[in-house]
C-alpha cells in the first residue's frame, strides 16, 4: 500500500473533536459616505527599505519637498507605512503632478 493511500485513510477515519460551526457575523448597514469623504484627501505610502531609511525624516522632508508645509500633516503608520492628510483636494492634486513618485534623501 502506498503512503498516499495510508494518509488518505487516516484522514478520513479520524473525527475532529470539539469542532464547531463558524459564527456568522452580520454588520448592520449604514451610510458611510461621510466616512469616505473624510478620507478623500489622504495619501498613504510605503517605505521600500525601512531598515535603512528613517521614517521620521521622510515625514518631515516630503512636505518641504512638495513646498506644502502648511497644507499637509504626516503620520507614521508603523511597519514602513506613512500617511499624509492634505487640507484640500487641490493640494493633493498638485502633489500628484510631481512625478515620479519616489523620494531619495
Short mmCIF file of N, CA and C in Angstrom, two decimals:
data_model
loop_
_atom_site.label_atom_id
_atom_site.label_comp_id
_atom_site.label_asym_id
_atom_site.label_seq_id
_atom_site.Cartn_x
_atom_site.Cartn_y
_atom_site.Cartn_z
N UNK A 1 0.85 -1.18 0.00
CA UNK A 1 0.00 0.00 0.00
C UNK A 1 0.90 1.24 0.00
N UNK A 2 0.54 2.25 -0.78
CA UNK A 2 1.35 3.46 -0.87
C UNK A 2 1.06 4.40 0.29
N UNK A 3 1.96 5.33 0.49
CA UNK A 3 1.78 6.29 1.58
C UNK A 3 0.57 7.17 1.33
N UNK A 4 0.30 7.48 0.09
CA UNK A 4 -0.84 8.32 -0.23
C UNK A 4 -2.13 7.67 0.25
N UNK A 5 -2.26 6.38 0.04
CA UNK A 5 -3.47 5.68 0.48
C UNK A 5 -3.55 5.62 1.99
N UNK A 6 -2.41 5.43 2.64
CA UNK A 6 -2.41 5.39 4.10
C UNK A 6 -2.83 6.73 4.68
N UNK A 7 -2.28 7.80 4.13
CA UNK A 7 -2.62 9.14 4.62
C UNK A 7 -4.08 9.43 4.35
N UNK A 8 -4.56 9.07 3.19
CA UNK A 8 -5.96 9.31 2.85
C UNK A 8 -6.91 8.58 3.77
N UNK A 9 -6.59 7.32 4.10
CA UNK A 9 -7.44 6.55 5.00
C UNK A 9 -7.39 7.11 6.41
N UNK A 10 -6.20 7.52 6.82
CA UNK A 10 -6.05 8.05 8.17
C UNK A 10 -6.86 9.32 8.35
N UNK A 11 -6.84 10.17 7.38
CA UNK A 11 -7.59 11.43 7.49
C UNK A 11 -9.09 11.17 7.52
N UNK A 12 -9.54 10.24 6.71
CA UNK A 12 -10.98 10.02 6.64
C UNK A 12 -11.51 9.31 7.87
N UNK A 13 -10.66 8.53 8.55
CA UNK A 13 -11.15 7.78 9.69
C UNK A 13 -11.15 8.60 10.97
N UNK A 14 -10.36 9.66 11.02
CA UNK A 14 -10.31 10.48 12.24
C UNK A 14 -11.52 11.40 12.30
N UNK A 15 -12.03 11.55 13.49
CA UNK A 15 -13.10 12.51 13.72
C UNK A 15 -12.52 13.70 14.46
N UNK A 16 -12.91 14.85 14.05
CA UNK A 16 -12.43 16.07 14.69
C UNK A 16 -13.28 16.32 15.92
N UNK A 17 -12.61 16.32 17.07
CA UNK A 17 -13.34 16.53 18.31
C UNK A 17 -13.38 18.02 18.64
N UNK A 18 -14.50 18.46 19.11
CA UNK A 18 -14.64 19.85 19.52
C UNK A 18 -14.79 20.82 18.38
N UNK A 19 -15.00 20.34 17.17
CA UNK A 19 -15.17 21.24 16.04
C UNK A 19 -16.54 21.91 16.13
N UNK A 20 -16.54 23.20 15.95
CA UNK A 20 -17.81 23.94 15.98
C UNK A 20 -18.00 24.64 14.65
N UNK A 21 -19.21 24.97 14.38
CA UNK A 21 -19.51 25.72 13.17
C UNK A 21 -19.01 27.15 13.34
N UNK A 22 -18.50 27.74 12.27
CA UNK A 22 -18.04 29.13 12.39
C UNK A 22 -19.22 30.07 12.65
N UNK A 23 -18.96 31.08 13.45
CA UNK A 23 -20.01 32.04 13.76
C UNK A 23 -20.30 32.91 12.56
N UNK A 24 -21.54 33.21 12.36
CA UNK A 24 -21.94 34.09 11.27
C UNK A 24 -22.11 35.49 11.85
N UNK A 25 -21.36 36.42 11.32
CA UNK A 25 -21.39 37.80 11.82
C UNK A 25 -22.08 38.67 10.78
N UNK A 26 -23.05 39.42 11.22
CA UNK A 26 -23.72 40.35 10.31
C UNK A 26 -23.49 41.77 10.81
N UNK A 27 -23.13 42.62 9.89
CA UNK A 27 -22.86 44.03 10.20
C UNK A 27 -24.05 44.84 9.72
N UNK A 28 -24.59 45.69 10.57
CA UNK A 28 -25.73 46.49 10.13
C UNK A 28 -25.32 47.46 9.03
N UNK A 29 -26.20 47.68 8.09
CA UNK A 29 -25.93 48.61 7.00
C UNK A 29 -26.00 50.04 7.52
N UNK A 30 -25.07 50.86 7.06
CA UNK A 30 -25.07 52.27 7.45
C UNK A 30 -24.54 53.10 6.29
N UNK A 31 -24.83 54.37 6.34
CA UNK A 31 -24.39 55.29 5.29
C UNK A 31 -22.96 55.73 5.59
N UNK A 32 -22.01 55.30 4.77
CA UNK A 32 -20.61 55.61 5.03
C UNK A 32 -20.06 56.69 4.09
N UNK A 33 -20.91 57.46 3.47
CA UNK A 33 -20.43 58.49 2.54
C UNK A 33 -19.63 59.58 3.26
N UNK A 34 -20.03 59.97 4.46
CA UNK A 34 -19.26 60.98 5.19
C UNK A 34 -17.91 60.41 5.63
N UNK A 35 -17.87 59.13 5.94
CA UNK A 35 -16.62 58.49 6.30
C UNK A 35 -15.66 58.47 5.11
N UNK A 36 -16.17 58.15 3.94
CA UNK A 36 -15.35 58.13 2.73
C UNK A 36 -14.87 59.54 2.38
N UNK A 37 -15.73 60.53 2.51
CA UNK A 37 -15.35 61.91 2.23
C UNK A 37 -14.26 62.40 3.18
N UNK A 38 -14.28 61.91 4.41
CA UNK A 38 -13.26 62.29 5.39
C UNK A 38 -11.88 61.81 5.02
N UNK A 39 -11.80 60.71 4.30
CA UNK A 39 -10.51 60.15 3.88
C UNK A 39 -10.16 60.47 2.43
N UNK A 40 -10.89 61.36 1.80
CA UNK A 40 -10.68 61.66 0.38
C UNK A 40 -9.35 62.36 0.11
N UNK A 41 -8.84 63.13 1.06
CA UNK A 41 -7.62 63.90 0.84
C UNK A 41 -6.41 63.29 1.55
N UNK A 42 -6.40 61.97 1.67
CA UNK A 42 -5.31 61.29 2.36
C UNK A 42 -4.48 60.50 1.36
N UNK A 43 -3.17 60.64 1.49
CA UNK A 43 -2.23 59.89 0.67
C UNK A 43 -1.50 58.91 1.58
N UNK A 44 -1.54 57.63 1.24
CA UNK A 44 -0.88 56.59 2.03
C UNK A 44 0.24 56.01 1.18
N UNK A 45 1.41 55.85 1.79
CA UNK A 45 2.55 55.31 1.07
C UNK A 45 3.32 54.31 1.90
N UNK A 46 4.33 53.72 1.26
CA UNK A 46 5.12 52.70 1.92
C UNK A 46 6.60 52.96 1.65
N UNK A 47 7.39 52.83 2.67
CA UNK A 47 8.84 52.95 2.55
C UNK A 47 9.37 51.61 2.04
N UNK A 48 10.12 51.65 0.95
CA UNK A 48 10.58 50.41 0.33
C UNK A 48 11.75 49.76 1.08
N UNK A 49 12.46 50.52 1.90
CA UNK A 49 13.59 49.97 2.63
C UNK A 49 13.60 50.55 4.05
N UNK A 50 12.64 50.18 4.90
CA UNK A 50 12.52 50.84 6.20
C UNK A 50 13.69 50.58 7.15
N UNK A 51 14.46 49.53 6.93
CA UNK A 51 15.59 49.29 7.83
C UNK A 51 16.73 50.29 7.60
N UNK A 52 16.79 50.89 6.41
CA UNK A 52 17.85 51.85 6.10
C UNK A 52 17.36 53.28 5.94
N UNK A 53 16.08 53.51 6.04
CA UNK A 53 15.53 54.87 5.89
C UNK A 53 14.78 55.25 7.16
N UNK A 54 14.94 56.49 7.55
CA UNK A 54 14.29 57.00 8.75
C UNK A 54 12.90 57.51 8.40
N UNK A 55 11.88 56.91 8.97
CA UNK A 55 10.51 57.30 8.67
C UNK A 55 10.21 58.72 9.14
N UNK A 56 10.76 59.10 10.29
CA UNK A 56 10.54 60.47 10.78
C UNK A 56 11.12 61.49 9.82
N UNK A 57 12.29 61.20 9.28
CA UNK A 57 12.90 62.10 8.31
C UNK A 57 12.09 62.20 7.04
N UNK A 58 11.54 61.09 6.61
CA UNK A 58 10.70 61.08 5.41
C UNK A 58 9.45 61.92 5.61
N UNK A 59 8.81 61.76 6.76
CA UNK A 59 7.59 62.53 7.05
C UNK A 59 7.91 64.01 7.21
N UNK A 60 9.08 64.32 7.69
CA UNK A 60 9.48 65.72 7.85
C UNK A 60 9.88 66.35 6.52
N UNK A 61 10.57 65.61 5.66
CA UNK A 61 11.13 66.18 4.43
C UNK A 61 10.17 66.21 3.25
N UNK A 62 9.25 65.27 3.13
CA UNK A 62 8.36 65.26 1.97
C UNK A 62 7.51 66.52 1.86
N UNK A 63 6.89 67.03 2.93
CA UNK A 63 6.14 68.29 2.78
C UNK A 63 7.03 69.47 2.36
N UNK A 64 8.29 69.47 2.78
CA UNK A 64 9.21 70.52 2.34
C UNK A 64 9.53 70.36 0.87
N UNK A 65 9.71 69.12 0.42
CA UNK A 65 9.96 68.85 -0.99
C UNK A 65 8.78 69.28 -1.85
N UNK A 66 7.57 69.07 -1.34
CA UNK A 66 6.35 69.47 -2.06
C UNK A 66 6.08 70.97 -1.93
N UNK A 67 6.79 71.66 -1.01
CA UNK A 67 6.54 73.07 -0.69
C UNK A 67 5.11 73.26 -0.16
N UNK A 68 4.70 72.37 0.72
CA UNK A 68 3.35 72.40 1.29
C UNK A 68 3.39 72.17 2.80
N UNK A 69 4.36 72.75 3.48
CA UNK A 69 4.49 72.51 4.92
C UNK A 69 3.25 72.90 5.70
N UNK A 70 2.54 73.93 5.25
CA UNK A 70 1.35 74.41 5.98
C UNK A 70 0.08 73.68 5.55
N UNK A 71 0.15 72.88 4.49
CA UNK A 71 -1.06 72.30 3.92
C UNK A 71 -1.18 70.79 4.12
N UNK A 72 -0.23 70.18 4.80
CA UNK A 72 -0.25 68.72 4.94
C UNK A 72 0.25 68.31 6.32
N UNK A 73 -0.34 67.23 6.85
CA UNK A 73 0.07 66.67 8.13
C UNK A 73 0.47 65.21 7.90
N UNK A 74 1.68 64.86 8.31
CA UNK A 74 2.18 63.50 8.11
C UNK A 74 2.08 62.67 9.36
N UNK A 75 1.92 61.36 9.19
CA UNK A 75 1.83 60.43 10.32
C UNK A 75 2.52 59.12 9.96
N UNK A 76 3.18 58.53 10.95
CA UNK A 76 3.82 57.23 10.79
C UNK A 76 2.80 56.16 11.16
N UNK A 77 2.48 55.29 10.21
CA UNK A 77 1.51 54.22 10.45
C UNK A 77 2.18 52.93 10.92
N UNK A 78 3.47 52.95 11.10
CA UNK A 78 4.29 51.81 11.51
C UNK A 78 4.42 50.79 10.39
N UNK A 79 5.29 49.83 10.57
CA UNK A 79 5.58 48.78 9.60
C UNK A 79 5.96 49.34 8.24
N UNK A 80 6.65 50.49 8.23
CA UNK A 80 7.13 51.07 6.98
C UNK A 80 6.09 51.84 6.20
N UNK A 81 4.94 52.12 6.79
CA UNK A 81 3.88 52.84 6.08
C UNK A 81 3.69 54.23 6.69
N UNK A 82 3.27 55.16 5.84
CA UNK A 82 3.04 56.53 6.29
C UNK A 82 1.79 57.08 5.64
N UNK A 83 1.31 58.17 6.19
CA UNK A 83 0.09 58.81 5.68
C UNK A 83 0.26 60.31 5.72
N UNK A 84 -0.25 60.98 4.69
CA UNK A 84 -0.27 62.44 4.65
C UNK A 84 -1.71 62.88 4.46
N UNK A 85 -2.16 63.76 5.34
CA UNK A 85 -3.52 64.30 5.29
C UNK A 85 -3.43 65.73 4.76
N UNK A 86 -3.97 65.95 3.57
CA UNK A 86 -3.94 67.26 2.93
C UNK A 86 -5.17 68.06 3.32
N UNK A 87 -5.00 69.39 3.36
CA UNK A 87 -6.09 70.28 3.77
C UNK A 87 -7.22 70.26 2.75
N UNK A 88 -6.89 70.37 1.47
CA UNK A 88 -7.94 70.36 0.44
C UNK A 88 -7.48 69.54 -0.77
N UNK A 89 -8.41 69.30 -1.67
CA UNK A 89 -8.15 68.43 -2.81
C UNK A 89 -7.14 69.02 -3.79
N UNK A 90 -7.11 70.33 -3.92
CA UNK A 90 -6.17 70.96 -4.84
C UNK A 90 -4.72 70.69 -4.42
N UNK A 91 -4.47 70.64 -3.11
CA UNK A 91 -3.12 70.39 -2.63
C UNK A 91 -2.64 68.99 -3.01
N UNK A 92 -3.49 68.00 -2.85
CA UNK A 92 -3.09 66.64 -3.18
C UNK A 92 -2.92 66.47 -4.69
N UNK A 93 -3.72 67.19 -5.47
CA UNK A 93 -3.57 67.13 -6.93
C UNK A 93 -2.25 67.75 -7.37
N UNK A 94 -1.85 68.85 -6.73
CA UNK A 94 -0.56 69.46 -7.04
C UNK A 94 0.59 68.52 -6.69
N UNK A 95 0.45 67.82 -5.59
CA UNK A 95 1.48 66.87 -5.18
C UNK A 95 1.59 65.71 -6.17
N UNK A 96 0.48 65.20 -6.64
CA UNK A 96 0.50 64.06 -7.56
C UNK A 96 1.05 64.44 -8.94
N UNK A 97 1.09 65.73 -9.25
CA UNK A 97 1.70 66.17 -10.52
C UNK A 97 3.22 66.04 -10.50
N UNK A 98 3.81 65.98 -9.30
CA UNK A 98 5.27 65.87 -9.18
C UNK A 98 5.67 64.41 -9.35
N UNK A 99 5.86 64.00 -10.58
CA UNK A 99 6.25 62.62 -10.85
C UNK A 99 7.77 62.54 -10.95
N UNK A 100 8.41 61.47 -10.80
CA UNK A 100 7.95 60.15 -10.38
C UNK A 100 7.64 60.12 -8.89
N UNK A 101 7.00 59.09 -8.46
CA UNK A 101 6.50 59.03 -7.09
C UNK A 101 7.48 58.31 -6.17
N UNK A 102 8.70 58.78 -6.11
CA UNK A 102 9.66 58.25 -5.16
C UNK A 102 10.47 59.41 -4.60
N UNK A 103 11.08 59.17 -3.47
CA UNK A 103 11.84 60.22 -2.80
C UNK A 103 13.10 59.59 -2.25
N UNK A 104 14.24 60.15 -2.59
CA UNK A 104 15.52 59.65 -2.13
C UNK A 104 16.24 60.78 -1.42
N UNK A 105 16.36 60.69 -0.12
CA UNK A 105 17.03 61.76 0.63
C UNK A 105 18.29 61.26 1.28
#
